[in-house]
mmCIF file with all atom_site columns, C-alpha atoms in Angstrom:
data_model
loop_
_atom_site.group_PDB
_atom_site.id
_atom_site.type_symbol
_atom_site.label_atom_id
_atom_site.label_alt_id
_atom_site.label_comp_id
_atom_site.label_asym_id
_atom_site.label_entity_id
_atom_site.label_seq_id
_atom_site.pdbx_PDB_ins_code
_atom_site.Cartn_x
_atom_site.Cartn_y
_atom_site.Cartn_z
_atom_site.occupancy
_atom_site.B_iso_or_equiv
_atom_site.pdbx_formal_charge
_atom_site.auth_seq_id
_atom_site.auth_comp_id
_atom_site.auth_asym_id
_atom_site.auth_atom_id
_atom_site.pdbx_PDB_model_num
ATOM 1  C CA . UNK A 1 1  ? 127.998 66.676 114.500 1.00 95.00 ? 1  UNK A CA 1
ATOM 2  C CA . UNK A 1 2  ? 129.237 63.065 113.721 1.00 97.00 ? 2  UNK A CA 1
ATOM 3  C CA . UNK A 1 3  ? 130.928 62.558 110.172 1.00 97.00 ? 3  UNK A CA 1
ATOM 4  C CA . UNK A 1 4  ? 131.806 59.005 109.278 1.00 98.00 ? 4  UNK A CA 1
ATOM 5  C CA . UNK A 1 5  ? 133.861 58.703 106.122 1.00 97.00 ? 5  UNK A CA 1
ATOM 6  C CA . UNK A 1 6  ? 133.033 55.224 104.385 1.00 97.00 ? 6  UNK A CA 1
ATOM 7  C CA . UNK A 1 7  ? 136.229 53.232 102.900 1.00 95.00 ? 7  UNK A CA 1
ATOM 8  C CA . UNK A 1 8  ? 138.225 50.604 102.917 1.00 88.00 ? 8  UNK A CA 1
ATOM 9  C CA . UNK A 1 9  ? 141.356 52.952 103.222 1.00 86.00 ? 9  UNK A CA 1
ATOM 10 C CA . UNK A 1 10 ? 141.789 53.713 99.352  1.00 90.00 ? 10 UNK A CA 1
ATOM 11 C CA . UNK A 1 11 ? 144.121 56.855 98.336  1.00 95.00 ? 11 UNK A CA 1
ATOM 12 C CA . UNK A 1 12 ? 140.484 58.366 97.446  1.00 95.00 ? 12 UNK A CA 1
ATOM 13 C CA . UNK A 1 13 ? 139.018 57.595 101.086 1.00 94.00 ? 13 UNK A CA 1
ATOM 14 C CA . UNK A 1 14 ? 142.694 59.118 102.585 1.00 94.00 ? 14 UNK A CA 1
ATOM 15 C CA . UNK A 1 15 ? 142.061 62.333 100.487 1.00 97.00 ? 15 UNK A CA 1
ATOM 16 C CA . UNK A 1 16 ? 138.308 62.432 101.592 1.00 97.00 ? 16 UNK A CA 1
ATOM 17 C CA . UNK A 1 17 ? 139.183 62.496 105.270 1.00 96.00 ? 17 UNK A CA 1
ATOM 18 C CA . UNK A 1 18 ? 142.194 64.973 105.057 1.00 96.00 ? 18 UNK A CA 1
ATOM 19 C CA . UNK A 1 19 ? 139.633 67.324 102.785 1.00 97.00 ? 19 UNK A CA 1
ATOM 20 C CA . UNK A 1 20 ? 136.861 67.201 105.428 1.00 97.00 ? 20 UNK A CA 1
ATOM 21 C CA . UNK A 1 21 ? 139.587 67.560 108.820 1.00 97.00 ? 21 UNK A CA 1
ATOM 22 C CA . UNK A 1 22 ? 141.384 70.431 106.734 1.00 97.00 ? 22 UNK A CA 1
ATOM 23 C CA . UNK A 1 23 ? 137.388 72.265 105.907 1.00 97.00 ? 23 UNK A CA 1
ATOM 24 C CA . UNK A 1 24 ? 136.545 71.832 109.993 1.00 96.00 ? 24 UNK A CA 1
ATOM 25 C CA . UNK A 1 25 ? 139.805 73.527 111.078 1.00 96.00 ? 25 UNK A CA 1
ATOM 26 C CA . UNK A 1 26 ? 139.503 75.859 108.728 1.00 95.00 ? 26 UNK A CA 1
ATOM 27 C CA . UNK A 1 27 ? 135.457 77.089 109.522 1.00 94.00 ? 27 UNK A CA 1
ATOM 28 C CA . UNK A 1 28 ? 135.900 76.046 113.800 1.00 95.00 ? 28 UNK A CA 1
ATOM 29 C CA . UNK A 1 29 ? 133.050 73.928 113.067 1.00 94.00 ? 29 UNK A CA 1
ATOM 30 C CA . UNK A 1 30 ? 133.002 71.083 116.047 1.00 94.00 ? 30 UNK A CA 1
ATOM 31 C CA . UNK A 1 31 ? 132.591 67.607 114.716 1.00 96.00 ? 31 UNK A CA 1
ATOM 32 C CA . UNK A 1 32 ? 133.517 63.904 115.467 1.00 97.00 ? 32 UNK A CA 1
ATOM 33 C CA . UNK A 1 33 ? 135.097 62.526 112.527 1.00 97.00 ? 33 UNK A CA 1
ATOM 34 C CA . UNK A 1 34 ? 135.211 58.513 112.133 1.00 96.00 ? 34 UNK A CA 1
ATOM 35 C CA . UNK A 1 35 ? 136.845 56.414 109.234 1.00 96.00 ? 35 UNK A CA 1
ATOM 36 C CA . UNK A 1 36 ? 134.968 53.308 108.642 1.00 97.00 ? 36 UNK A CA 1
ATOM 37 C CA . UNK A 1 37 ? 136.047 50.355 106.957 1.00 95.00 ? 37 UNK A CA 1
ATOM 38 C CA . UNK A 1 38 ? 133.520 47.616 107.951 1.00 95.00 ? 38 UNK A CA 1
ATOM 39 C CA . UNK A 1 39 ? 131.859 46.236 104.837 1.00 94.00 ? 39 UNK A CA 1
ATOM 40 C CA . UNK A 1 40 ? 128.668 45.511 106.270 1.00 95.00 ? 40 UNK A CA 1
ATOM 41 C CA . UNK A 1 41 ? 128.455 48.991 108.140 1.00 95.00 ? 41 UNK A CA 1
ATOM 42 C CA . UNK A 1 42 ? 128.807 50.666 104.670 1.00 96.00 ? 42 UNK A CA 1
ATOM 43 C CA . UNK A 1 43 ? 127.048 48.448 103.189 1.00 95.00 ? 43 UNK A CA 1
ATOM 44 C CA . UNK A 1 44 ? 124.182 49.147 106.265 1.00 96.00 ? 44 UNK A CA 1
ATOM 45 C CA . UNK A 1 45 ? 123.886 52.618 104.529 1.00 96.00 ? 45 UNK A CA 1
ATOM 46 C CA . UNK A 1 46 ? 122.482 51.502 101.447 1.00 96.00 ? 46 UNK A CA 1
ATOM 47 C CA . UNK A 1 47 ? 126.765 52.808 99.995  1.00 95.00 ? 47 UNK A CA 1
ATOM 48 C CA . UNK A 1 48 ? 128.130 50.400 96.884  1.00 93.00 ? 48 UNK A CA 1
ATOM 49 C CA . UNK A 1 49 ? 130.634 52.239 96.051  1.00 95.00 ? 49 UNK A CA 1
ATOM 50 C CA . UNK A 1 50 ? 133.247 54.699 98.159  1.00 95.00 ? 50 UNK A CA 1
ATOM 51 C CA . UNK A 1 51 ? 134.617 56.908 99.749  1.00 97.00 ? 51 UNK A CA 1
ATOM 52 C CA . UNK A 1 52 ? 131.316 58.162 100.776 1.00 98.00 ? 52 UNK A CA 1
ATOM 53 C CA . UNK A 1 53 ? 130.271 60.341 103.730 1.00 98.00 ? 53 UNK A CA 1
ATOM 54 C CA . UNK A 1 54 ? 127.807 60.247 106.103 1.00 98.00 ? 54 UNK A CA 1
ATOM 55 C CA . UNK A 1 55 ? 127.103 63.080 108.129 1.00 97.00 ? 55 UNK A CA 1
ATOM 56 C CA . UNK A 1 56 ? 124.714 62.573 111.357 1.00 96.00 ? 56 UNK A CA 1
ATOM 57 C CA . UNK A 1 57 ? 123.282 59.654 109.587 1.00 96.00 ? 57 UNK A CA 1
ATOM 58 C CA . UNK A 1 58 ? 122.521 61.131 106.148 1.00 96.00 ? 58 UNK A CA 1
ATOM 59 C CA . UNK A 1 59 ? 124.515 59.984 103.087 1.00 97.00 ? 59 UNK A CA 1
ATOM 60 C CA . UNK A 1 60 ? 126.315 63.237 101.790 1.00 97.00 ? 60 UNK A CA 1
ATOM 61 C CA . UNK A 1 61 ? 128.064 61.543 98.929  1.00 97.00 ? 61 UNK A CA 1
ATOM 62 C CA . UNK A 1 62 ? 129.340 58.954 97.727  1.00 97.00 ? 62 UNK A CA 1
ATOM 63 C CA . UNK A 1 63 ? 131.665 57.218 95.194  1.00 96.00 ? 63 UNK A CA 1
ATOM 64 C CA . UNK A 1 64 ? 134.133 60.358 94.583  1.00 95.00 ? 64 UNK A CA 1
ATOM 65 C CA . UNK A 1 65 ? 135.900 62.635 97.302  1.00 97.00 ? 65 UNK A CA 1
ATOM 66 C CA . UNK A 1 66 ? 134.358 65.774 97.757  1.00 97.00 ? 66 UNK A CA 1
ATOM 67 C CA . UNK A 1 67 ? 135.806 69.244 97.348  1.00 95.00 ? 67 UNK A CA 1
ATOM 68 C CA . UNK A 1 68 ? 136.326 71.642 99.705  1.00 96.00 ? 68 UNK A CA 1
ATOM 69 C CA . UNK A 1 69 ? 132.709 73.303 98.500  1.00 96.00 ? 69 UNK A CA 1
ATOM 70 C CA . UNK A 1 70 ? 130.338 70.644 98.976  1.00 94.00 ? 70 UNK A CA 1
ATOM 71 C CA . UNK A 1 71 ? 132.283 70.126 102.510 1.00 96.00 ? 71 UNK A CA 1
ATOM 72 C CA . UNK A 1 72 ? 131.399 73.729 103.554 1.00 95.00 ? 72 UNK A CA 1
ATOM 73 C CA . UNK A 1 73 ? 127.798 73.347 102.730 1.00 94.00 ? 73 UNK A CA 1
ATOM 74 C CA . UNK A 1 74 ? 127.562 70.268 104.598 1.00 93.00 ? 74 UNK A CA 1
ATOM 75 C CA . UNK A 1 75 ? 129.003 72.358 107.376 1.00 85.00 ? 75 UNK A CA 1
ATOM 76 C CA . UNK A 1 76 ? 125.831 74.584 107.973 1.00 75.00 ? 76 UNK A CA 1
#
């Protein structure tokens, strides 16, 4: 699984990434987790606004940070 938080390094995209690292060690789940800040990468993903997350090329969410809820459903 590849998860790619989308931010330019806002206290909202810092919160997003420490939710989804603390959900993995917490369920075992496997996953490479990248933080990108490139405009035109998020921008590539059809994302205006952030943090958003894309997980194995799907937009999850974006504009807010997730809870730990959504993360865990994402997860399956």
């Amino acid at each position: 699984m590849k998860i790619e938080i989308l931010g330019t390094g806002c206290p909202k995209c810092k919160k997003t990434k420490e939710t989804i690292e603390k959900v993995l060690k917490q369920t075992g789940v496997e996953a490479e987790v990248i933080k990108v800040e490139d405009i035109e990468k998020i921008m590539s993903y059809g994302v205006m606004v952030t943090p958003a997350v894309v997980i194995d090329g799907e937009v999850k969410l974006a504009g807010k940070v997730p809870d730990e809820k959504d993360v865990r459903k994402w997860m399956i």
